[in-house]
Coordinates of N, CA, C and O and ligand atoms in Angstrom, one line a residue:
X124 N -251.9 -49.6 54.7 CA -251.8 -48.2 55.1 C -251.2 -47.4 53.9 O -250.2 -47.9 53.3
X125 N -251.7 -46.2 53.7 CA -251.2 -45.4 52.7 C -249.8 -44.9 53.1 O -249.6 -44.6 54.3
X126 N -248.9 -44.8 52.1 CA -247.5 -44.4 52.4 C -247.5 -42.9 52.7 O -248.1 -42.1 52.0
X127 N -246.8 -42.5 53.8 CA -246.7 -41.1 54.1 C -245.2 -40.6 53.9 O -244.9 -39.6 54.3
X128 N -244.5 -41.5 53.2 CA -243.1 -41.1 52.9 C -243.0 -39.9 52.1 O -243.7 -39.7 51.1
X129 N -242.0 -39.1 52.4 CA -241.7 -37.9 51.6 C -240.4 -38.1 50.9 O -239.4 -38.5 51.5
X130 N -240.4 -37.8 49.6 CA -239.2 -38.0 48.8 C -238.4 -36.7 48.6 O -238.9 -35.6 48.4
X131 N -237.1 -36.9 48.7 CA -236.2 -35.8 48.6 C -235.4 -35.9 47.2 O -235.0 -37.0 46.9
X132 N -235.3 -34.7 46.5 CA -234.4 -34.7 45.4 C -233.2 -33.8 45.8 O -233.4 -32.7 46.4
X133 N -232.0 -34.3 45.6 CA -230.8 -33.5 45.9 C -230.3 -32.9 44.6 O -230.2 -33.6 43.6
X134 N -230.1 -31.6 44.6 CA -229.5 -30.9 43.4 C -228.0 -30.7 43.7 O -227.7 -30.1 44.7
X135 N -227.2 -31.2 42.9 CA -225.7 -31.0 43.1 C -225.0 -30.9 41.8 O -225.4 -31.5 40.8
X136 N -224.0 -30.1 41.8 CA -223.2 -29.8 40.5 C -221.9 -30.5 40.4 O -221.3 -30.4 39.4
X137 N -221.4 -31.1 41.5 CA -220.0 -31.5 41.5 C -219.7 -32.8 42.2 O -220.3 -33.9 41.9
X138 N -218.9 -32.7 43.2 CA -218.3 -33.8 43.9 C -219.4 -34.7 44.6 O -219.4 -35.9 44.5
X139 N -220.3 -34.1 45.3 CA -221.4 -34.8 45.9 C -221.2 -35.5 47.2 O -221.9 -36.5 47.5
X140 N -220.2 -35.0 48.0 CA -220.0 -35.7 49.3 C -221.2 -35.4 50.2 O -221.7 -36.4 50.9
X141 N -221.8 -34.3 50.1 CA -223.1 -34.1 50.9 C -224.2 -35.0 50.4 O -224.9 -35.5 51.3
X142 N -224.3 -35.0 49.1 CA -225.4 -35.9 48.6 C -225.2 -37.3 49.1 O -226.2 -38.0 49.6
X143 N -224.0 -37.8 49.1 CA -223.7 -39.2 49.5 C -224.1 -39.4 51.0 O -224.7 -40.3 51.4
X144 N -223.7 -38.4 51.8 CA -224.0 -38.5 53.3 C -225.5 -38.5 53.5 O -226.0 -39.2 54.4
X145 N -226.2 -37.6 52.8 CA -227.6 -37.5 53.0 C -228.3 -38.8 52.6 O -229.2 -39.4 53.2
X146 N -227.9 -39.4 51.4 CA -228.5 -40.6 50.9 C -228.3 -41.7 52.0 O -229.2 -42.5 52.4
X147 N -227.0 -41.8 52.4 CA -226.7 -42.9 53.4 C -227.5 -42.7 54.7 O -227.9 -43.6 55.3
X148 N -227.6 -41.4 55.2 CA -228.3 -41.1 56.4 C -229.7 -41.7 56.3 O -230.2 -42.3 57.2
X149 N -230.4 -41.3 55.2 CA -231.8 -41.7 55.2 C -232.0 -43.2 54.9 O -233.0 -43.8 55.1
X150 N -230.9 -43.8 54.3 CA -231.0 -45.3 54.1 C -230.8 -46.0 55.5 O -231.4 -47.0 55.7
X151 N -230.0 -45.4 56.4 CA -229.8 -46.1 57.7 C -230.7 -45.6 58.8 O -231.0 -46.3 59.7
X152 N -231.3 -44.4 58.6 CA -232.3 -44.0 59.6 C -233.7 -44.1 59.0 O -234.5 -43.2 59.0
X153 N -233.9 -45.3 58.4 CA -235.2 -45.4 57.6 C -236.4 -45.6 58.5 O -236.6 -46.7 59.0
X154 N -237.1 -44.5 58.8 CA -238.3 -44.6 59.6 C -239.5 -44.5 58.7 O -240.6 -44.2 59.2
X155 N -239.3 -44.7 57.4 CA -240.4 -44.6 56.5 C -240.9 -43.2 56.2 O -241.8 -43.0 55.4
X156 N -240.2 -42.2 56.7 CA -240.7 -40.8 56.5 C -240.0 -40.1 55.4 O -240.7 -39.4 54.7
X157 N -238.7 -40.2 55.3 CA -238.0 -39.5 54.3 C -237.0 -40.4 53.5 O -236.4 -41.2 54.1
X158 N -236.8 -40.1 52.3 CA -235.9 -40.9 51.4 C -235.4 -40.1 50.3 O -236.2 -39.2 49.8
X159 N -234.2 -40.3 49.8 CA -233.8 -39.6 48.6 C -234.2 -40.4 47.4 O -233.8 -41.6 47.3
X160 N -235.0 -39.8 46.6 CA -235.5 -40.6 45.4 C -234.9 -40.1 44.1 O -235.0 -40.8 43.1
X161 N -234.1 -39.0 44.1 CA -233.6 -38.5 42.9 C -232.4 -37.6 43.2 O -232.4 -36.8 44.1
X162 N -231.4 -37.6 42.3 CA -230.3 -36.6 42.3 C -230.5 -35.9 40.9 O -230.6 -36.5 39.9
X163 N -230.4 -34.6 41.0 CA -230.5 -33.8 39.8 C -229.1 -33.1 39.7 O -228.6 -32.4 40.6
X164 N -228.5 -33.2 38.5 CA -227.3 -32.4 38.3 C -227.3 -31.7 36.9 O -227.9 -32.2 36.0
X165 N -226.6 -30.6 36.8 CA -226.5 -29.9 35.6 C -225.2 -30.3 34.8 O -225.0 -29.8 33.8
X166 N -224.3 -31.1 35.5 CA -223.1 -31.4 34.8 C -222.9 -32.9 34.5 O -222.9 -33.7 35.4
X167 N -222.8 -33.3 33.2 CA -222.8 -34.7 32.9 C -221.5 -35.4 33.4 O -221.5 -36.6 33.5
X168 N -220.5 -34.6 33.8 CA -219.3 -35.2 34.4 C -219.2 -35.1 35.9 O -218.1 -35.4 36.5
X169 N -220.3 -34.7 36.5 CA -220.2 -34.5 38.0 C -220.0 -35.9 38.7 O -220.7 -36.9 38.4
X170 N -219.1 -35.9 39.7 CA -218.8 -37.1 40.4 C -220.0 -37.6 41.2 O -220.1 -38.8 41.5
X171 N -220.9 -36.7 41.5 CA -222.1 -37.1 42.3 C -222.9 -38.1 41.5 O -223.6 -39.0 42.2
X172 N -222.8 -38.2 40.2 CA -223.6 -39.2 39.5 C -223.1 -40.6 39.9 O -223.9 -41.5 40.1
X173 N -221.7 -40.8 40.0 CA -221.2 -42.1 40.4 C -221.6 -42.4 41.8 O -222.0 -43.5 42.1
X174 N -221.5 -41.4 42.7 CA -221.9 -41.7 44.1 C -223.3 -42.1 44.2 O -223.6 -43.1 44.9
X175 N -224.2 -41.4 43.5 CA -225.6 -41.7 43.6 C -225.9 -43.1 43.0 O -226.6 -43.9 43.6
X176 N -225.3 -43.3 41.9 CA -225.4 -44.6 41.2 C -225.0 -45.8 42.1 O -225.8 -46.8 42.1
X177 N -223.9 -45.6 42.8 CA -223.5 -46.8 43.6 C -224.4 -47.0 44.8 O -224.4 -48.0 45.4
X178 N -225.2 -46.0 45.1 CA -226.1 -46.1 46.3 C -227.6 -46.4 45.7 O -228.5 -46.4 46.5
X179 N -227.7 -46.6 44.4 CA -229.0 -47.0 43.9 C -229.9 -45.9 43.7 O -231.1 -46.1 43.6
X180 N -229.5 -44.6 43.7 CA -230.4 -43.5 43.5 C -230.2 -43.0 42.1 O -229.1 -42.7 41.6
X181 N -231.4 -42.9 41.4 CA -231.3 -42.4 40.0 C -230.8 -40.9 39.9 O -231.1 -40.1 40.8
X182 N -230.1 -40.6 38.8 CA -229.7 -39.2 38.6 C -230.4 -38.7 37.3 O -230.3 -39.4 36.3
X183 N -230.9 -37.5 37.3 CA -231.3 -36.8 36.1 C -230.3 -35.8 35.8 O -230.0 -34.9 36.6
X184 N -229.6 -35.9 34.6 CA -228.7 -34.9 34.1 C -229.4 -34.0 33.3 O -230.0 -34.4 32.2
X185 N -229.5 -32.7 33.7 CA -230.3 -31.7 33.0 C -229.5 -30.5 32.7 O -228.9 -29.9 33.7
X186 N -229.5 -30.0 31.5 CA -228.8 -28.7 31.3 C -229.6 -27.5 31.7 O -230.8 -27.7 32.1
X187 N -229.0 -26.4 31.7 CA -229.6 -25.2 32.2 C -231.0 -24.9 31.6 O -232.0 -24.5 32.2
X188 N -231.1 -25.2 30.3 CA -232.3 -24.9 29.6 C -233.4 -25.8 30.1 O -234.6 -25.4 30.3
X189 N -233.1 -27.1 30.3 CA -234.1 -28.1 30.8 C -234.5 -27.7 32.2 O -235.7 -27.8 32.5
X190 N -233.6 -27.3 33.0 CA -233.9 -27.0 34.4 C -234.8 -25.7 34.4 O -235.7 -25.6 35.3
X191 N -234.6 -24.8 33.5 CA -235.4 -23.6 33.5 C -236.7 -23.7 32.8 O -237.5 -22.8 32.7
X192 N -237.0 -24.9 32.2 CA -238.2 -25.1 31.5 C -239.3 -25.8 32.5 O -239.1 -27.0 32.8
X193 N -240.3 -25.1 32.8 CA -241.2 -25.6 33.8 C -241.8 -27.0 33.5 O -241.8 -27.9 34.3
X194 N -242.2 -27.2 32.2 CA -242.8 -28.4 31.8 C -241.9 -29.6 32.0 O -242.2 -30.6 32.6
X195 N -240.6 -29.4 31.5 CA -239.6 -30.5 31.6 C -239.3 -30.7 33.1 O -239.3 -31.9 33.6
X196 N -238.9 -29.7 33.8 CA -238.4 -29.8 35.1 C -239.4 -30.4 36.1 O -239.2 -31.4 36.8
X197 N -240.6 -29.8 36.1 CA -241.6 -30.3 37.0 C -242.1 -31.7 36.7 O -242.3 -32.5 37.6
X198 N -242.1 -32.1 35.4 CA -242.4 -33.5 35.2 C -241.4 -34.5 35.6 O -241.7 -35.6 36.1
X199 N -240.1 -34.1 35.5 CA -239.0 -35.0 36.1 C -239.2 -35.1 37.6 O -239.2 -36.2 38.1
X200 N -239.4 -34.0 38.3 CA -239.6 -34.1 39.7 C -240.8 -34.9 40.1 O -240.8 -35.7 41.0
X201 N -241.9 -34.6 39.4 CA -243.2 -35.4 39.7 C -243.0 -36.9 39.4 O -243.6 -37.7 40.1
X202 N -242.2 -37.2 38.4 CA -242.1 -38.6 38.0 C -241.3 -39.4 39.1 O -241.4 -40.6 39.2
X203 N -240.6 -38.7 40.0 CA -240.0 -39.3 41.1 C -240.6 -38.9 42.4 O -240.0 -39.1 43.5
X204 N -241.9 -38.4 42.3 CA -242.7 -38.1 43.5 C -241.9 -37.2 44.5 O -241.9 -37.4 45.7
X205 N -241.2 -36.2 44.0 CA -240.4 -35.3 44.8 C -241.2 -34.3 45.6 O -242.1 -33.6 45.1
X206 N -241.0 -34.4 47.0 CA -241.7 -33.4 47.9 C -240.8 -32.3 48.4 O -241.3 -31.3 48.8
X207 N -239.5 -32.6 48.5 CA -238.6 -31.8 49.1 C -237.3 -31.7 48.3 O -236.9 -32.7 47.7
X208 N -236.7 -30.5 48.2 CA -235.5 -30.3 47.4 C -234.4 -29.9 48.4 O -234.5 -28.9 49.2
X209 N -233.2 -30.5 48.2 CA -232.0 -30.2 49.0 C -231.0 -29.7 48.0 O -230.6 -30.5 47.1
X210 N -230.5 -28.5 48.2 CA -229.4 -28.1 47.3 C -228.1 -28.3 48.1 O -227.9 -27.9 49.2
X211 N -227.2 -29.1 47.4 CA -225.9 -29.4 48.1 C -224.8 -29.2 47.1 O -224.5 -30.1 46.3
X212 N -224.3 -28.0 47.0 CA -223.3 -27.7 46.0 C -223.9 -27.6 44.6 O -223.3 -28.0 43.6
X213 N -225.1 -27.0 44.5 CA -225.7 -26.8 43.2 C -225.4 -25.3 42.8 O -225.8 -24.4 43.5
X214 N -224.8 -25.2 41.6 CA -224.2 -23.9 41.3 C -225.1 -23.1 40.3 O -224.7 -21.9 40.0
X215 N -226.3 -23.6 39.9 CA -227.2 -22.7 39.1 C -228.2 -22.1 40.0 O -228.5 -22.6 41.1
X216 N -228.8 -21.0 39.5 CA -229.9 -20.4 40.2 C -231.1 -21.4 40.1 O -231.3 -22.0 39.1
X217 N -231.8 -21.5 41.2 CA -233.1 -22.3 41.1 C -234.2 -21.5 40.5 O -234.4 -20.4 41.1
X218 N -234.8 -21.9 39.4 CA -235.8 -21.0 38.8 C -237.0 -20.7 39.7 O -237.3 -21.5 40.6
X219 N -237.6 -19.5 39.5 CA -238.7 -19.1 40.4 C -239.8 -20.1 40.5 O -240.5 -20.3 41.5
X220 N -240.1 -20.7 39.3 CA -241.3 -21.6 39.3 C -241.1 -22.8 40.3 O -242.0 -23.3 40.9
X221 N -239.8 -23.2 40.4 CA -239.5 -24.3 41.4 C -239.7 -23.8 42.8 O -240.3 -24.5 43.7
X222 N -239.2 -22.6 43.1 CA -239.3 -22.1 44.4 C -240.8 -21.9 44.8 O -241.2 -22.2 45.9
X223 N -241.6 -21.5 43.8 CA -243.0 -21.3 44.1 C -243.7 -22.7 44.4 O -244.4 -22.9 45.3
X224 N -243.4 -23.6 43.5 CA -244.0 -24.9 43.5 C -243.6 -25.7 44.8 O -244.4 -26.4 45.4
X225 N -242.4 -25.5 45.2 CA -241.9 -26.2 46.4 C -241.7 -25.2 47.6 O -240.7 -25.2 48.2
X226 N -242.7 -24.3 47.8 CA -242.6 -23.3 48.8 C -242.3 -23.8 50.2 O -243.0 -24.8 50.6
X227 N -241.2 -23.3 50.8 CA -240.8 -23.8 52.1 C -240.4 -25.3 52.1 O -240.4 -25.9 53.2
X228 N -240.1 -25.8 51.0 CA -239.7 -27.2 50.9 C -238.3 -27.3 50.2 O -237.9 -28.4 49.7
X229 N -237.5 -26.2 50.2 CA -236.2 -26.3 49.6 C -235.2 -25.7 50.6 O -235.4 -24.6 51.1
X230 N -234.2 -26.5 50.8 CA -233.1 -26.0 51.7 C -231.8 -26.0 51.0 O -231.5 -26.8 50.1
X231 N -230.9 -25.2 51.4 CA -229.5 -25.1 50.9 C -228.5 -25.1 52.0 O -228.8 -24.6 53.1
X232 N -227.3 -25.6 51.8 CA -226.3 -25.4 52.7 C -225.2 -24.5 52.2 O -224.9 -24.5 51.0
X233 N -224.8 -23.5 53.0 CA -223.7 -22.6 52.6 C -222.6 -22.8 53.5 O -222.8 -22.7 54.8
X234 N -221.3 -22.8 53.0 CA -220.2 -23.2 53.9 C -219.6 -21.9 54.6 O -218.4 -21.8 54.7
X235 N -220.5 -21.0 55.1 CA -220.0 -19.9 55.9 C -221.1 -19.5 56.8 O -222.3 -20.0 56.7
X236 N -220.9 -18.5 57.7 CA -221.9 -18.0 58.6 C -222.6 -16.9 57.9 O -222.2 -15.7 58.0
X237 N -223.6 -17.2 57.1 CA -224.4 -16.1 56.4 C -224.8 -15.1 57.4 O -225.2 -15.4 58.6
X238 N -224.8 -13.8 57.1 CA -224.6 -13.2 55.7 C -223.1 -13.1 55.3 O -222.9 -12.5 54.3
X239 N -222.2 -13.6 56.1 CA -220.8 -13.4 55.7 C -220.5 -14.3 54.5 O -220.9 -15.4 54.4
X240 N -219.8 -13.7 53.5 CA -219.3 -14.5 52.3 C -220.4 -15.2 51.5 O -220.3 -16.4 51.4
X241 N -221.3 -14.4 51.1 CA -222.4 -15.0 50.3 C -222.5 -14.3 48.9 O -221.7 -13.4 48.7
X242 N -223.3 -14.8 48.1 CA -223.6 -14.1 46.8 C -222.9 -14.8 45.7 O -222.2 -15.9 45.8
X243 N -223.0 -14.3 44.5 CA -222.5 -14.9 43.3 C -221.0 -15.1 43.4 O -220.2 -14.3 43.8
X244 N -220.5 -16.3 43.0 CA -219.1 -16.6 43.0 C -218.6 -17.1 44.3 O -217.5 -17.6 44.4
X245 N -219.4 -17.0 45.3 CA -219.0 -17.4 46.7 C -219.5 -18.9 46.9 O -220.6 -19.2 47.4
X246 N -218.6 -19.8 46.4 CA -218.9 -21.2 46.7 C -217.5 -21.9 46.9 O -216.5 -21.4 46.6
X247 N -217.6 -23.0 47.6 CA -216.5 -23.9 47.8 C -215.3 -23.1 48.3 O -215.4 -22.4 49.3
X248 N -214.1 -23.4 47.7 CA -212.9 -22.9 48.1 C -212.9 -21.3 48.2 O -212.2 -20.7 49.1
X249 N -213.6 -20.7 47.3 CA -213.7 -19.2 47.3 C -214.2 -18.6 48.7 O -213.7 -17.6 49.1
X250 N -215.1 -19.4 49.2 CA -215.7 -18.9 50.5 C -214.6 -19.0 51.6 O -214.4 -18.1 52.4
X251 N -213.9 -20.2 51.6 CA -212.9 -20.4 52.7 C -211.7 -19.4 52.5 O -211.1 -19.0 53.5
X252 N -211.4 -19.2 51.3 CA -210.3 -18.2 51.1 C -210.7 -16.8 51.5 O -209.9 -16.1 52.1
X253 N -212.0 -16.5 51.3 CA -212.5 -15.1 51.7 C -212.5 -15.0 53.3 O -212.2 -14.0 53.8
X254 N -212.8 -16.1 53.9 CA -212.7 -16.2 55.4 C -211.3 -15.9 55.9 O -211.1 -15.0 56.8
X255 N -210.3 -16.5 55.3 CA -208.9 -16.3 55.7 C -208.5 -14.9 55.3 O -207.9 -14.2 56.2
X256 N -208.8 -14.4 54.1 CA -208.4 -13.1 53.7 C -209.0 -12.0 54.5 O -208.4 -10.9 54.7
X257 N -210.2 -12.2 55.1 CA -210.9 -11.2 55.9 C -210.4 -11.2 57.3 O -210.8 -10.4 58.1
X258 N -209.6 -12.2 57.7 CA -209.2 -12.3 59.1 C -210.3 -12.7 60.0 O -210.2 -12.4 61.2
X259 N -211.3 -13.4 59.6 CA -212.4 -13.8 60.4 C -211.9 -14.7 61.5 O -211.0 -15.5 61.3
X260 N -212.4 -14.5 62.7 CA -212.0 -15.4 63.8 C -212.9 -16.6 64.0 O -212.6 -17.5 64.8
X261 N -214.0 -16.6 63.3 CA -214.8 -17.8 63.3 C -215.5 -17.9 61.9 O -215.7 -17.0 61.1
X262 N -215.9 -19.2 61.6 CA -216.6 -19.5 60.4 C -217.6 -20.6 60.7 O -217.8 -20.9 61.9
X263 N -218.2 -21.2 59.7 CA -219.2 -22.3 60.1 C -220.0 -22.6 58.9 O -219.6 -22.4 57.7
X264 N -221.2 -23.2 59.2 CA -222.1 -23.6 58.1 C -223.5 -22.9 58.4 O -223.8 -22.7 59.6
X265 N -224.2 -22.7 57.3 CA -225.5 -22.2 57.4 C -226.5 -23.0 56.6 O -226.1 -23.3 55.4
X266 N -227.5 -23.5 57.2 CA -228.6 -24.2 56.4 C -229.8 -23.3 56.4 O -230.2 -22.8 57.4
X267 N -230.3 -23.0 55.2 CA -231.4 -22.0 55.1 C -232.4 -22.4 54.0 O -232.1 -23.2 53.1
X268 N -233.6 -21.9 54.2 CA -234.6 -22.1 53.2 C -234.2 -21.3 52.0 O -233.5 -20.3 52.1
X269 N -234.7 -21.7 50.8 CA -234.3 -21.1 49.6 C -235.4 -20.1 49.1 O -236.5 -20.5 49.0
X270 N -234.9 -18.9 48.9 CA -235.8 -17.9 48.4 C -235.3 -17.4 47.0 O -234.3 -18.0 46.6
X271 N -235.9 -16.5 46.4 CA -235.5 -16.2 45.0 C -234.2 -15.4 44.9 O -233.6 -15.3 43.9
X272 N -233.7 -14.9 46.1 CA -232.4 -14.3 46.0 C -231.3 -15.2 46.6 O -231.6 -15.9 47.6
X273 N -230.1 -15.2 46.0 CA -229.0 -16.0 46.4 C -228.8 -16.0 47.9 O -228.6 -14.9 48.5
X274 N -228.7 -17.2 48.6 CA -228.3 -17.3 50.0 C -229.0 -16.4 51.0 O -228.4 -15.9 51.9
X275 N -230.3 -16.1 50.7 CA -230.9 -15.1 51.6 C -232.2 -15.6 52.2 O -232.9 -14.8 52.8
X276 N -232.6 -16.9 52.1 CA -233.8 -17.3 52.7 C -233.7 -17.5 54.2 O -232.6 -17.3 54.8
X277 N -234.8 -17.8 54.9 CA -234.8 -18.0 56.4 C -233.8 -19.0 56.8 O -233.7 -20.1 56.3
X278 N -233.0 -18.6 57.8 CA -231.9 -19.4 58.3 C -232.5 -20.5 59.3 O -233.3 -20.1 60.2
X279 N -232.2 -21.7 59.1 CA -232.8 -22.8 59.9 C -231.7 -23.2 61.0 O -232.1 -23.6 62.1
X280 N -230.5 -23.2 60.6 CA -229.4 -23.7 61.4 C -228.1 -23.1 61.1 O -227.8 -22.9 59.9
X281 N -227.3 -22.8 62.2 CA -225.9 -22.4 62.0 C -225.1 -23.0 63.0 O -225.5 -23.3 64.1
X282 N -223.9 -23.4 62.6 CA -222.9 -23.9 63.6 C -221.6 -23.2 63.3 O -221.1 -23.2 62.2
X283 N -221.0 -22.6 64.4 CA -219.8 -21.9 64.2 C -218.6 -22.6 64.8 O -218.7 -23.4 65.7
X284 N -217.4 -22.4 64.2 CA -216.2 -23.0 64.7 C -215.1 -21.9 64.6 O -215.2 -21.0 63.8
X285 N -214.1 -21.9 65.5 CA -213.1 -20.9 65.5 C -212.2 -21.1 64.2 O -212.0 -22.2 63.8
X286 N -211.7 -19.9 63.7 CA -210.6 -20.0 62.7 C -209.3 -19.7 63.5 O -209.2 -18.7 64.1
X287 N -208.4 -20.7 63.5 CA -207.2 -20.6 64.2 C -206.2 -19.8 63.4 O -206.2 -19.8 62.2
X288 N -205.2 -19.1 64.1 CA -204.2 -18.4 63.3 C -203.4 -19.3 62.3 O -202.9 -18.9 61.3
X289 N -203.3 -20.6 62.7 CA -202.6 -21.5 61.8 C -203.4 -22.0 60.6 O -202.9 -22.7 59.8
X290 N -204.7 -21.7 60.6 CA -205.6 -22.2 59.5 C -205.3 -21.5 58.1 O -204.9 -20.4 58.1
X291 N -205.5 -22.3 57.1 CA -205.6 -21.7 55.8 C -206.9 -22.2 55.1 O -207.7 -22.9 55.8
X292 N -207.1 -21.8 53.9 CA -208.4 -22.1 53.2 C -208.6 -23.7 53.2 O -209.7 -24.1 53.4
X293 N -207.5 -24.4 53.0 CA -207.7 -25.9 52.9 C -208.1 -26.5 54.3 O -209.0 -27.3 54.3
X294 N -207.4 -26.0 55.3 CA -207.8 -26.6 56.6 C -209.2 -26.2 57.1 O -209.9 -27.0 57.6
X295 N -209.6 -24.9 56.7 CA -210.9 -24.5 57.0 C -211.9 -25.4 56.3 O -212.9 -25.9 56.8
X296 N -211.6 -25.6 55.0 CA -212.5 -26.4 54.2 C -212.7 -27.8 54.8 O -213.8 -28.4 54.9
X297 N -211.6 -28.4 55.3 CA -211.7 -29.8 55.9 C -212.7 -29.7 57.1 O -213.5 -30.6 57.3
X298 N -212.5 -28.7 57.9 CA -213.3 -28.6 59.1 C -214.8 -28.4 58.8 O -215.7 -28.9 59.4
X299 N -215.0 -27.5 57.7 CA -216.4 -27.3 57.3 C -217.0 -28.5 56.8 O -218.2 -28.8 57.0
X300 N -216.3 -29.3 56.0 CA -216.8 -30.5 55.5 C -217.3 -31.5 56.6 O -218.2 -32.2 56.5
X301 N -216.5 -31.5 57.7 CA -216.9 -32.4 58.8 C -218.2 -31.9 59.4 O -219.0 -32.7 59.7
X302 N -218.3 -30.6 59.5 CA -219.5 -30.0 60.1 C -220.7 -30.4 59.2 O -221.8 -30.7 59.6
X303 N -220.5 -30.2 57.9 CA -221.6 -30.5 56.9 C -222.0 -32.0 57.1 O -223.2 -32.3 57.1
X304 N -221.0 -32.9 57.2 CA -221.4 -34.3 57.2 C -222.1 -34.6 58.5 O -223.1 -35.4 58.6
X305 N -221.7 -33.9 59.6 CA -222.4 -34.2 60.9 C -223.8 -33.6 61.0 O -224.7 -34.3 61.5
X306 N -224.0 -32.4 60.5 CA -225.2 -31.7 60.7 C -226.3 -31.7 59.6 O -227.5 -31.6 59.9
X307 N -225.8 -31.7 58.4 CA -226.8 -31.4 57.3 C -227.9 -32.5 57.2 O -229.1 -32.2 57.2
X308 N -227.5 -33.8 57.2 CA -228.6 -34.8 57.2 C -229.6 -34.7 58.4 O -230.8 -34.7 58.2
X309 N -229.0 -34.5 59.6 CA -229.9 -34.4 60.8 C -230.8 -33.2 60.7 O -232.0 -33.2 61.1
X310 N -230.3 -32.0 60.2 CA -231.2 -30.8 60.1 C -232.3 -31.0 59.1 O -233.4 -30.6 59.3
X311 N -231.9 -31.7 58.0 CA -233.0 -32.0 57.0 C -234.1 -32.9 57.6 O -235.3 -32.7 57.5
X312 N -233.6 -33.9 58.4 CA -234.5 -34.8 59.1 C -235.4 -34.0 60.0 O -236.7 -34.2 60.0
X313 N -234.8 -33.2 60.9 CA -235.6 -32.4 61.8 C -236.6 -31.5 61.2 O -237.7 -31.2 61.6
X314 N -236.1 -30.9 60.0 CA -237.0 -29.9 59.4 C -238.2 -30.5 58.7 O -239.3 -29.9 58.7
X315 N -238.0 -31.7 58.1 CA -239.0 -32.2 57.2 C -239.7 -33.5 57.7 O -240.7 -34.0 57.1
X316 N -239.3 -34.0 58.9 CA -240.0 -35.2 59.4 C -241.4 -34.8 59.7 O -241.6 -33.6 60.1
X317 N -242.4 -35.6 59.5 CA -243.8 -35.3 59.7 C -244.1 -34.5 61.0 O -244.8 -33.5 61.0
X318 N -243.5 -35.1 62.1 CA -243.9 -34.5 63.4 C -243.4 -33.0 63.5 O -243.8 -32.3 64.4
X319 N -242.5 -32.6 62.6 CA -241.9 -31.3 62.8 C -242.7 -30.2 61.9 O -242.4 -29.1 62.0
X320 N -243.6 -30.7 61.1 CA -244.3 -29.6 60.2 C -245.7 -29.3 60.7 O -246.2 -30.0 61.6
Ligands
GRF1145 C1 -220.2 -27.8 50.1 O1 -219.1 -27.2 50.8 C2 -221.4 -27.1 50.3 O2 -221.5 -26.3 51.5 C3 -221.5 -26.2 49.2 O3 -220.8 -26.7 48.1 C4 -220.0 -27.8 48.6 C5 -220.4 -29.0 47.9 O4 -219.6 -30.1 48.2 N1 -222.6 -25.4 49.0 P1 -220.0 -31.5 47.8 O5 -220.3 -31.5 46.3 O6 -221.2 -31.9 48.6 O7 -218.9 -32.4 48.1

């Protein structure tokens, strides 16, 4: 029987806890449908390289120029049979040719309830600090399709949690990371498993 498996490339710039969770999830929920075949990073010192390596997933370290070069980038993705792209803490803009080539096949996670706290510079700790500074009474995660503008594609999933008066940016970040671990792999699964498209 011909394989119907679809391969995921995770793009990540740093720590890679989401990448690790997603790789583990599809290794343990292996129904032959989805698998992580590649991690792409723009940082040669990114910790995600170690995490992916220890789980047997190859990493392509590519600088901004290589990522923005259609010939180089698409041939790397094609050589790993990539069908779906997951952005998990990827800090560069995804070039338009990738968005066109992988139309409706790219998702991103943002650690706030979009449209709150989005745009350039709004990543990681900066987002959680902005939540505290704004006095928001709730925050959460948003998983969305990627369009050519930062953090603005179609929203697939949001999960909100309360911000308590005793919270600070660190405690909010811990709670958000738990939400990411719990929901991101499942939402990718539901979005891209064959029966859902
Ligand atoms: C996560 O909080 C994610 O929401 C975001 O960047 C962070 C990446 O963390 N967009 P990690 O590299 O997956 O640990």
